[in-house]
mmCIF file of C-alpha atoms in Angstrom:
data_model
loop_
_atom_site.group_PDB
_atom_site.id
_atom_site.type_symbol
_atom_site.label_atom_id
_atom_site.label_comp_id
_atom_site.label_asym_id
_atom_site.label_seq_id
_atom_site.Cartn_x
_atom_site.Cartn_y
_atom_site.Cartn_z
ATOM 1 C CA MET Y 23 0.000 0.000 0.000
ATOM 2 C CA LYS Y 24 0.931 3.634 -0.311
ATOM 3 C CA VAL Y 25 0.467 5.232 3.107
ATOM 4 C CA LEU Y 26 0.691 8.890 4.099
ATOM 5 C CA VAL Y 27 2.115 9.349 7.589
ATOM 6 C CA THR Y 28 1.702 12.909 8.835
ATOM 7 C CA GLY Y 29 4.013 14.053 11.603
ATOM 8 C CA ALA Y 30 6.666 11.680 10.254
ATOM 9 C CA ALA Y 31 9.463 13.462 12.121
ATOM 10 C CA GLY Y 32 7.559 13.007 15.376
ATOM 11 C CA PHE Y 33 7.963 10.313 18.011
ATOM 12 C CA ILE Y 34 5.039 8.074 17.023
ATOM 13 C CA GLY Y 35 5.205 9.085 13.350
ATOM 14 C CA MET Y 36 8.796 7.975 12.823
ATOM 15 C CA THR Y 37 8.315 4.647 14.596
ATOM 16 C CA THR Y 38 5.105 3.943 12.676
ATOM 17 C CA ALA Y 39 6.718 4.803 9.335
ATOM 18 C CA LEU Y 40 9.651 2.486 10.090
ATOM 19 C CA ARG Y 41 7.324 -0.413 10.856
ATOM 20 C CA LEU Y 42 5.361 0.153 7.638
ATOM 21 C CA LEU Y 43 8.562 0.297 5.578
ATOM 22 C CA GLU Y 44 9.900 -2.879 7.191
ATOM 23 C CA ARG Y 45 6.807 -4.790 6.081
ATOM 24 C CA GLY Y 46 7.056 -3.465 2.514
ATOM 25 C CA ASP Y 47 4.612 -0.561 2.326
ATOM 26 C CA GLU Y 48 5.436 2.633 0.455
ATOM 27 C CA VAL Y 49 5.429 5.599 2.823
ATOM 28 C CA VAL Y 50 5.233 9.319 2.147
ATOM 29 C CA GLY Y 51 5.999 11.278 5.304
ATOM 30 C CA ILE Y 52 5.164 14.932 5.884
ATOM 31 C CA ASP Y 53 6.096 17.269 8.710
ATOM 32 C CA ASN Y 54 6.559 21.010 9.098
ATOM 33 C CA LEU Y 55 9.581 20.547 11.430
ATOM 34 C CA ASN Y 56 8.431 23.323 13.740
ATOM 35 C CA ASP Y 57 10.490 24.352 16.757
ATOM 36 C CA TYR Y 58 8.011 23.404 19.512
ATOM 37 C CA TYR Y 59 10.890 21.215 20.699
ATOM 38 C CA GLU Y 60 14.430 20.628 19.449
ATOM 39 C CA VAL Y 61 14.488 20.343 15.664
ATOM 40 C CA ALA Y 62 17.754 18.377 15.795
ATOM 41 C CA LEU Y 63 15.878 15.441 17.312
ATOM 42 C CA LYS Y 64 13.290 15.587 14.517
ATOM 43 C CA ASP Y 65 16.091 15.649 11.943
ATOM 44 C CA ALA Y 66 17.707 12.626 13.590
ATOM 45 C CA ARG Y 67 14.417 10.723 13.450
ATOM 46 C CA LEU Y 68 14.025 11.560 9.765
ATOM 47 C CA ALA Y 69 17.565 10.343 9.108
ATOM 48 C CA ARG Y 70 16.445 6.879 10.251
ATOM 49 C CA LEU Y 71 13.774 6.883 7.530
ATOM 50 C CA THR Y 72 15.514 8.458 4.559
ATOM 51 C CA GLY Y 73 17.722 5.446 3.891
ATOM 52 C CA HIS Y 74 14.706 3.294 3.013
ATOM 53 C CA PRO Y 75 13.932 3.152 -0.735
ATOM 54 C CA GLY Y 76 10.189 3.057 -0.009
ATOM 55 C CA PHE Y 77 10.209 6.374 1.865
ATOM 56 C CA ARG Y 78 9.912 9.952 0.655
ATOM 57 C CA PHE Y 79 9.737 13.042 2.833
ATOM 58 C CA VAL Y 80 7.846 16.224 1.985
ATOM 59 C CA ARG Y 81 8.221 19.243 4.246
ATOM 60 C CA LEU Y 82 4.667 20.528 4.528
ATOM 61 C CA ASP Y 83 2.414 22.141 7.112
ATOM 62 C CA ILE Y 84 -0.953 20.383 7.312
ATOM 63 C CA ALA Y 85 -2.592 23.805 7.721
ATOM 64 C CA ASP Y 86 -1.425 24.652 4.162
ATOM 65 C CA ARG Y 87 -4.658 23.943 2.297
ATOM 66 C CA SER Y 88 -3.305 24.215 -1.245
ATOM 67 C CA GLY Y 89 -0.160 22.251 -0.384
ATOM 68 C CA VAL Y 90 -2.121 19.395 1.165
ATOM 69 C CA ASP Y 91 -4.539 19.314 -1.771
ATOM 70 C CA ALA Y 92 -1.664 19.180 -4.265
ATOM 71 C CA LEU Y 93 -0.056 16.330 -2.334
ATOM 72 C CA PHE Y 94 -3.248 14.253 -2.386
ATOM 73 C CA LYS Y 95 -3.750 14.898 -6.104
ATOM 74 C CA GLN Y 96 -0.206 13.811 -6.894
ATOM 75 C CA GLU Y 97 0.204 10.752 -4.685
ATOM 76 C CA HIS Y 98 -3.096 8.766 -4.708
ATOM 77 C CA PHE Y 99 -2.735 7.379 -1.179
ATOM 78 C CA ASP Y 100 -4.445 4.154 -0.167
ATOM 79 C CA LYS Y 101 -4.554 4.942 3.550
ATOM 80 C CA ILE Y 102 -3.676 7.802 5.900
ATOM 81 C CA ILE Y 103 -2.150 7.687 9.382
ATOM 82 C CA HIS Y 104 -2.643 11.228 10.632
ATOM 83 C CA LEU Y 105 -0.383 11.919 13.616
ATOM 84 C CA ALA Y 106 0.623 15.541 12.949
ATOM 85 C CA ALA Y 107 -0.778 17.973 15.499
ATOM 86 C CA GLN Y 108 0.258 20.698 17.858
ATOM 87 C CA ALA Y 109 0.935 18.622 20.942
ATOM 88 C CA GLY Y 110 1.040 19.491 24.628
ATOM 89 C CA VAL Y 111 -1.627 20.300 27.204
ATOM 90 C CA ARG Y 112 0.211 23.162 28.939
ATOM 91 C CA TYR Y 113 1.354 24.846 25.732
ATOM 92 C CA SER Y 114 -2.277 25.103 24.598
ATOM 93 C CA ILE Y 115 -2.832 27.576 27.425
ATOM 94 C CA GLN Y 116 0.055 29.747 26.212
ATOM 95 C CA ASN Y 117 -0.478 29.548 22.449
ATOM 96 C CA PRO Y 118 -4.071 28.581 21.592
ATOM 97 C CA HIS Y 119 -3.893 29.722 17.962
ATOM 98 C CA ALA Y 120 -1.275 27.082 17.156
ATOM 99 C CA TYR Y 121 -3.853 24.436 18.120
ATOM 100 C CA ALA Y 122 -6.594 25.982 16.003
ATOM 101 C CA ASP Y 123 -4.292 26.084 12.973
ATOM 102 C CA SER Y 124 -2.844 22.582 13.234
ATOM 103 C CA ASN Y 125 -5.444 20.514 15.061
ATOM 104 C CA LEU Y 126 -8.592 22.017 13.529
ATOM 105 C CA LEU Y 127 -7.720 23.555 10.154
ATOM 106 C CA GLY Y 128 -5.081 20.890 9.497
ATOM 107 C CA PHE Y 129 -7.575 18.135 10.294
ATOM 108 C CA VAL Y 130 -10.165 19.589 7.907
ATOM 109 C CA ASN Y 131 -7.508 19.576 5.181
ATOM 110 C CA MET Y 132 -6.850 15.872 5.835
ATOM 111 C CA LEU Y 133 -10.553 15.034 5.756
ATOM 112 C CA GLU Y 134 -11.029 16.924 2.505
ATOM 113 C CA GLY Y 135 -8.031 15.192 0.950
ATOM 114 C CA CYS Y 136 -9.475 11.807 1.880
ATOM 115 C CA ARG Y 137 -12.937 12.755 0.636
ATOM 116 C CA HIS Y 138 -11.854 13.940 -2.797
ATOM 117 C CA HIS Y 139 -9.129 11.396 -3.541
ATOM 118 C CA GLY Y 140 -10.575 7.985 -2.758
ATOM 119 C CA VAL Y 141 -8.661 7.215 0.438
ATOM 120 C CA GLN Y 142 -9.745 3.852 1.863
ATOM 121 C CA HIS Y 143 -9.254 4.599 5.571
ATOM 122 C CA LEU Y 144 -8.217 7.543 7.757
ATOM 123 C CA VAL Y 145 -6.627 6.628 11.100
ATOM 124 C CA TYR Y 146 -5.920 9.644 13.294
ATOM 125 C CA ALA Y 147 -4.476 10.461 16.700
ATOM 126 C CA SER Y 148 -6.945 11.402 19.363
ATOM 127 C CA SER Y 149 -5.905 11.547 23.013
ATOM 128 C CA SER Y 150 -6.756 10.307 26.488
ATOM 129 C CA SER Y 151 -7.085 14.002 27.368
ATOM 130 C CA VAL Y 152 -10.592 13.983 25.837
ATOM 131 C CA TYR Y 153 -11.783 12.346 29.079
ATOM 132 C CA GLY Y 154 -11.050 15.647 30.830
ATOM 133 C CA GLY Y 155 -12.851 15.911 34.143
ATOM 134 C CA ASN Y 156 -14.085 12.300 34.124
ATOM 135 C CA THR Y 157 -13.364 10.486 37.389
ATOM 136 C CA LYS Y 158 -14.875 7.051 36.641
ATOM 137 C CA MET Y 159 -12.033 4.594 36.079
ATOM 138 C CA PRO Y 160 -11.015 3.033 33.800
ATOM 139 C CA PHE Y 161 -11.826 5.487 31.004
ATOM 140 C CA SER Y 162 -14.148 3.810 28.520
ATOM 141 C CA GLU Y 163 -15.146 4.732 24.983
ATOM 142 C CA HIS Y 164 -18.731 4.298 26.180
ATOM 143 C CA ASP Y 165 -18.288 7.318 28.502
ATOM 144 C CA SER Y 166 -19.219 10.892 27.661
ATOM 145 C CA VAL Y 167 -16.278 13.179 26.877
ATOM 146 C CA ASP Y 168 -18.084 16.495 27.230
ATOM 147 C CA HIS Y 169 -15.895 18.135 29.883
ATOM 148 C CA PRO Y 170 -12.407 18.879 28.475
ATOM 149 C CA VAL Y 171 -10.011 20.747 30.776
ATOM 150 C CA SER Y 172 -7.594 22.066 28.123
ATOM 151 C CA LEU Y 173 -7.892 23.496 24.636
ATOM 152 C CA TYR Y 174 -5.692 20.644 23.396
ATOM 153 C CA ALA Y 175 -8.274 18.149 24.675
ATOM 154 C CA ALA Y 176 -11.087 20.161 23.100
ATOM 155 C CA THR Y 177 -9.384 20.064 19.688
ATOM 156 C CA LYS Y 178 -8.965 16.282 19.940
ATOM 157 C CA LYS Y 179 -12.632 15.813 20.763
ATOM 158 C CA ALA Y 180 -13.422 18.133 17.847
ATOM 159 C CA ASN Y 181 -11.374 15.845 15.576
ATOM 160 C CA GLU Y 182 -13.529 12.888 16.573
ATOM 161 C CA LEU Y 183 -16.716 14.840 15.842
ATOM 162 C CA MET Y 184 -15.380 16.091 12.508
ATOM 163 C CA ALA Y 185 -14.353 12.567 11.500
ATOM 164 C CA HIS Y 186 -17.803 11.245 12.340
ATOM 165 C CA THR Y 187 -19.363 13.909 10.141
ATOM 166 C CA TYR Y 188 -17.259 12.856 7.140
ATOM 167 C CA SER Y 189 -18.003 9.197 7.809
ATOM 168 C CA HIS Y 190 -21.703 10.096 7.793
ATOM 169 C CA LEU Y 191 -21.752 12.444 4.808
ATOM 170 C CA TYR Y 192 -19.264 10.712 2.508
ATOM 171 C CA GLY Y 193 -18.950 7.145 3.786
ATOM 172 C CA LEU Y 194 -15.275 7.734 4.634
ATOM 173 C CA PRO Y 195 -14.020 5.063 7.065
ATOM 174 C CA THR Y 196 -12.365 6.859 9.988
ATOM 175 C CA THR Y 197 -10.808 5.523 13.182
ATOM 176 C CA GLY Y 198 -9.603 7.649 16.089
ATOM 177 C CA LEU Y 199 -7.070 6.324 18.588
ATOM 178 C CA ARG Y 200 -6.998 7.815 22.063
ATOM 179 C CA PHE Y 201 -3.332 7.527 23.041
ATOM 180 C CA PHE Y 202 -2.411 7.221 26.732
ATOM 181 C CA THR Y 203 0.961 8.770 27.784
ATOM 182 C CA VAL Y 204 3.266 7.282 25.159
ATOM 183 C CA TYR Y 205 6.933 6.854 26.119
ATOM 184 C CA GLY Y 206 10.053 5.088 24.877
ATOM 185 C CA PRO Y 207 13.165 5.586 22.707
ATOM 186 C CA TRP Y 208 13.089 8.675 20.455
ATOM 187 C CA GLY Y 209 10.377 10.201 22.658
ATOM 188 C CA ARG Y 210 9.215 13.796 23.084
ATOM 189 C CA PRO Y 211 11.459 16.166 25.085
ATOM 190 C CA ASP Y 212 8.452 18.016 26.549
ATOM 191 C CA MET Y 213 7.095 14.927 28.323
ATOM 192 C CA ALA Y 214 7.868 13.775 31.870
ATOM 193 C CA PRO Y 215 9.998 10.677 31.055
ATOM 194 C CA PHE Y 216 12.371 12.782 28.958
ATOM 195 C CA LEU Y 217 12.474 15.677 31.441
ATOM 196 C CA PHE Y 218 13.028 13.380 34.419
ATOM 197 C CA ALA Y 219 15.721 11.263 32.774
ATOM 198 C CA GLY Y 220 17.704 14.285 31.635
ATOM 199 C CA ALA Y 221 17.574 15.930 35.048
ATOM 200 C CA ILE Y 222 18.509 12.776 36.989
ATOM 201 C CA LEU Y 223 21.443 12.011 34.696
ATOM 202 C CA LYS Y 224 22.716 15.598 35.113
ATOM 203 C CA ASP Y 225 22.198 15.588 38.910
ATOM 204 C CA GLN Y 226 19.519 18.265 38.644
ATOM 205 C CA PRO Y 227 16.231 18.307 40.607
ATOM 206 C CA ILE Y 228 12.982 17.143 39.007
ATOM 207 C CA LYS Y 229 9.629 18.874 39.346
ATOM 208 C CA VAL Y 230 6.952 16.533 40.738
ATOM 209 C CA PHE Y 231 3.498 18.009 40.248
ATOM 210 C CA ASN Y 232 0.439 17.475 42.460
ATOM 211 C CA HIS Y 233 2.986 16.500 45.114
ATOM 212 C CA GLY Y 234 3.422 13.138 43.379
ATOM 213 C CA GLN Y 235 -0.239 12.174 43.734
ATOM 214 C CA MET Y 236 -0.673 11.293 40.053
ATOM 215 C CA LYS Y 237 -1.227 8.112 38.058
ATOM 216 C CA ARG Y 238 -0.608 7.656 34.361
ATOM 217 C CA ASP Y 239 -1.351 4.787 32.004
ATOM 218 C CA PHE Y 240 2.163 4.852 30.521
ATOM 219 C CA THR Y 241 2.152 3.038 27.153
ATOM 220 C CA TYR Y 242 5.315 1.843 25.432
ATOM 221 C CA ILE Y 243 5.906 3.078 21.880
ATOM 222 C CA ASP Y 244 6.137 -0.373 20.253
ATOM 223 C CA ASP Y 245 2.707 -1.272 21.650
ATOM 224 C CA ILE Y 246 1.251 1.966 20.308
ATOM 225 C CA VAL Y 247 2.633 1.358 16.809
ATOM 226 C CA GLU Y 248 1.433 -2.243 16.751
ATOM 227 C CA GLY Y 249 -2.055 -1.016 17.582
ATOM 228 C CA VAL Y 250 -1.969 1.801 15.023
ATOM 229 C CA ILE Y 251 -0.998 -0.500 12.157
ATOM 230 C CA ARG Y 252 -3.457 -3.250 13.083
ATOM 231 C CA VAL Y 253 -6.217 -0.645 13.175
ATOM 232 C CA MET Y 254 -5.121 0.850 9.830
ATOM 233 C CA ASP Y 255 -5.314 -2.591 8.236
ATOM 234 C CA LYS Y 256 -8.937 -3.063 9.358
ATOM 235 C CA ASN Y 257 -11.142 -0.337 7.903
ATOM 236 C CA ALA Y 258 -13.781 1.149 10.161
ATOM 237 C CA THR Y 259 -17.251 -0.233 9.533
ATOM 238 C CA VAL Y 260 -20.809 0.445 10.642
ATOM 239 C CA ASP Y 261 -21.530 -1.026 14.084
ATOM 240 C CA PRO Y 262 -24.536 -3.343 13.596
ATOM 241 C CA ALA Y 263 -25.313 -3.090 17.319
ATOM 242 C CA TYR Y 264 -25.693 0.694 17.231
ATOM 243 C CA GLU Y 265 -28.908 1.826 18.899
ATOM 244 C CA PRO Y 266 -29.851 5.437 18.049
ATOM 245 C CA ILE Y 267 -32.045 5.839 21.110
ATOM 246 C CA SER Y 268 -29.173 5.276 23.549
ATOM 247 C CA ALA Y 269 -26.579 6.723 21.088
ATOM 248 C CA ASP Y 270 -23.593 5.001 22.719
ATOM 249 C CA PRO Y 271 -20.497 7.190 22.007
ATOM 250 C CA ALA Y 272 -18.453 4.033 21.301
ATOM 251 C CA SER Y 273 -20.504 2.980 18.282
ATOM 252 C CA SER Y 274 -22.138 4.471 15.200
ATOM 253 C CA ASN Y 275 -24.379 3.688 12.250
ATOM 254 C CA VAL Y 276 -21.641 5.004 9.920
ATOM 255 C CA PRO Y 277 -18.087 3.659 9.248
ATOM 256 C CA TYR Y 278 -16.600 5.366 12.292
ATOM 257 C CA ARG Y 279 -14.693 3.902 15.229
ATOM 258 C CA VAL Y 280 -12.784 5.260 18.210
ATOM 259 C CA PHE Y 281 -10.555 3.225 20.511
ATOM 260 C CA ASN Y 282 -8.490 3.675 23.638
ATOM 261 C CA ILE Y 283 -4.919 2.497 23.226
ATOM 262 C CA GLY Y 284 -3.150 2.311 26.572
ATOM 263 C CA ASN Y 285 -1.403 -0.155 28.853
ATOM 264 C CA SER Y 286 -4.537 -0.525 31.012
ATOM 265 C CA ASP Y 287 -2.278 -0.563 34.078
ATOM 266 C CA PRO Y 288 -1.967 2.920 35.598
ATOM 267 C CA VAL Y 289 1.342 3.558 37.356
ATOM 268 C CA PRO Y 290 1.698 5.981 40.291
ATOM 269 C CA LEU Y 291 4.009 8.808 39.276
ATOM 270 C CA MET Y 292 6.365 8.054 42.158
ATOM 271 C CA ASP Y 293 6.653 4.425 40.969
ATOM 272 C CA PHE Y 294 7.523 5.634 37.469
ATOM 273 C CA ILE Y 295 10.207 7.883 38.910
ATOM 274 C CA GLY Y 296 11.444 4.875 40.887
ATOM 275 C CA ALA Y 297 11.712 2.846 37.666
ATOM 276 C CA LEU Y 298 13.789 5.649 36.124
ATOM 277 C CA GLU Y 299 16.005 5.814 39.211
ATOM 278 C CA GLN Y 300 16.569 2.060 39.030
ATOM 279 C CA ALA Y 301 17.417 2.167 35.309
ATOM 280 C CA ILE Y 302 19.777 5.126 35.740
ATOM 281 C CA GLY Y 303 21.301 4.042 39.050
ATOM 282 C CA LYS Y 304 20.727 7.392 40.774
ATOM 283 C CA THR Y 305 18.174 8.822 43.189
ATOM 284 C CA ALA Y 306 16.381 11.932 41.976
ATOM 285 C CA GLU Y 307 16.233 15.146 43.968
ATOM 286 C CA LYS Y 308 12.529 16.033 43.953
ATOM 287 C CA ILE Y 309 10.763 19.390 44.128
ATOM 288 C CA TYR Y 310 7.083 18.879 44.978
ATOM 289 C CA LEU Y 311 4.669 21.323 43.371
ATOM 290 C CA PRO Y 312 0.875 21.806 42.966
ATOM 291 C CA MET Y 313 -1.078 20.456 40.001
ATOM 292 C CA GLN Y 314 -0.543 22.291 36.714
ATOM 293 C CA ASP Y 315 -3.437 24.004 34.929
ATOM 294 C CA GLY Y 316 -5.134 21.732 32.400
ATOM 295 C CA ASP Y 317 -3.783 18.530 33.955
ATOM 296 C CA VAL Y 318 -5.687 15.613 35.492
ATOM 297 C CA PRO Y 319 -4.710 13.425 38.467
ATOM 298 C CA ALA Y 320 -5.095 10.042 36.763
ATOM 299 C CA THR Y 321 -5.553 8.257 33.441
ATOM 300 C CA TYR Y 322 -6.515 4.608 32.961
ATOM 301 C CA ALA Y 323 -7.508 2.995 29.651
ATOM 302 C CA ASP Y 324 -10.181 0.372 29.192
ATOM 303 C CA THR Y 325 -8.835 -1.395 26.059
ATOM 304 C CA ARG Y 326 -11.409 -4.152 25.625
ATOM 305 C CA LEU Y 327 -12.910 -2.632 22.480
ATOM 306 C CA LEU Y 328 -9.488 -2.433 20.800
ATOM 307 C CA ASP Y 329 -8.730 -6.028 21.767
ATOM 308 C CA ASP Y 330 -12.104 -7.174 20.412
ATOM 309 C CA TRP Y 331 -11.521 -5.268 17.155
ATOM 310 C CA VAL Y 332 -7.933 -6.255 16.263
ATOM 311 C CA GLY Y 333 -6.936 -8.856 18.842
ATOM 312 C CA PHE Y 334 -4.332 -6.681 20.534
ATOM 313 C CA ALA Y 335 -3.873 -4.763 23.762
ATOM 314 C CA PRO Y 336 -0.639 -3.070 24.958
ATOM 315 C CA ALA Y 337 1.160 -4.936 27.749
ATOM 316 C CA THR Y 338 4.870 -3.959 27.932
ATOM 317 C CA PRO Y 339 5.870 -3.884 31.645
ATOM 318 C CA ILE Y 340 6.866 -0.442 32.872
ATOM 319 C CA GLN Y 341 10.400 -1.385 33.991
ATOM 320 C CA THR Y 342 11.096 -3.053 30.643
ATOM 321 C CA GLY Y 343 10.004 0.035 28.739
ATOM 322 C CA VAL Y 344 11.857 2.429 31.041
ATOM 323 C CA ASP Y 345 15.085 0.401 30.782
ATOM 324 C CA ARG Y 346 14.923 0.585 26.977
ATOM 325 C CA PHE Y 347 14.171 4.303 27.061
ATOM 326 C CA VAL Y 348 17.059 5.097 29.407
ATOM 327 C CA ALA Y 349 19.501 3.015 27.342
ATOM 328 C CA TRP Y 350 18.483 4.984 24.230
ATOM 329 C CA TYR Y 351 18.657 8.336 26.056
ATOM 330 C CA ARG Y 352 22.167 7.669 27.358
ATOM 331 C CA ASP Y 353 23.344 6.645 23.910
ATOM 332 C CA TYR Y 354 21.695 9.521 22.015
ATOM 333 C CA TYR Y 355 22.873 12.262 24.395
ATOM 334 C CA GLN Y 356 26.140 10.502 25.311
ATOM 335 C CA LEU Y 357 25.429 10.645 29.066
#
């Protein structure tokens, strides 16, 4: 197949593109290489892809309507894995317009490209943040997601609604994946695993928010990519069990699906820090701080629908994943 991977210089995008190339797919990757975090890391990820004969990179911003349209006209993609977005919960408080441009306008451009150019299936990144103020655990796709606590979360819920509309109006199969705290080699420098590892290795203090009273459903990158590709290979279909009177958010009478993809094993933040300390061989100096705006105290994925759909649920143990991440971090930064 010919697959478009947006955000190909990103953490999940690069790893997904590599897996597709290894199994023989042709991959076109796009990314705008913005400076939200260090561009050198994005360049290094791209360097891992450019040696593959089945890969081509196009520098393009998904908010560029004419550029995206021209790409779709030229390439005739079979399927799309849409991972490009302005990421980060806290940054959405500081720079909301970046989220409107990338996560809303950019998503419309993807939907329009799929609509007009015969794409078989659009798989896109949603987020566990859509659960917002929900306190019922574990988070289930059957739950309402009407109370976002950040603009980032609101844009991800908007993506799900927009996708459903195109599935309804044009019969476009769409599947949204709600990622839960993805970590591992080649990860994002703005996320806690990266920030903690760097500080501990340099004998600097780490900031521990909500005084350590947090839980996260940390999900290892290889599990995420396995789920993404299995879902891409199985086009979304109408749910025959959909009942319009109850209107269950997890199902639809159009070719639309949404799934949690997480480890389904929430880890206390202090235990995650302990796993990092064990892998690094140092004890972290900790500065305890209040909860950050837009954050939530816990995430926990119910992954039964994903398992039922593609026969897979993430399960990499936290210490295994952390050991691999730390080994990569030491090697990449020569620490």
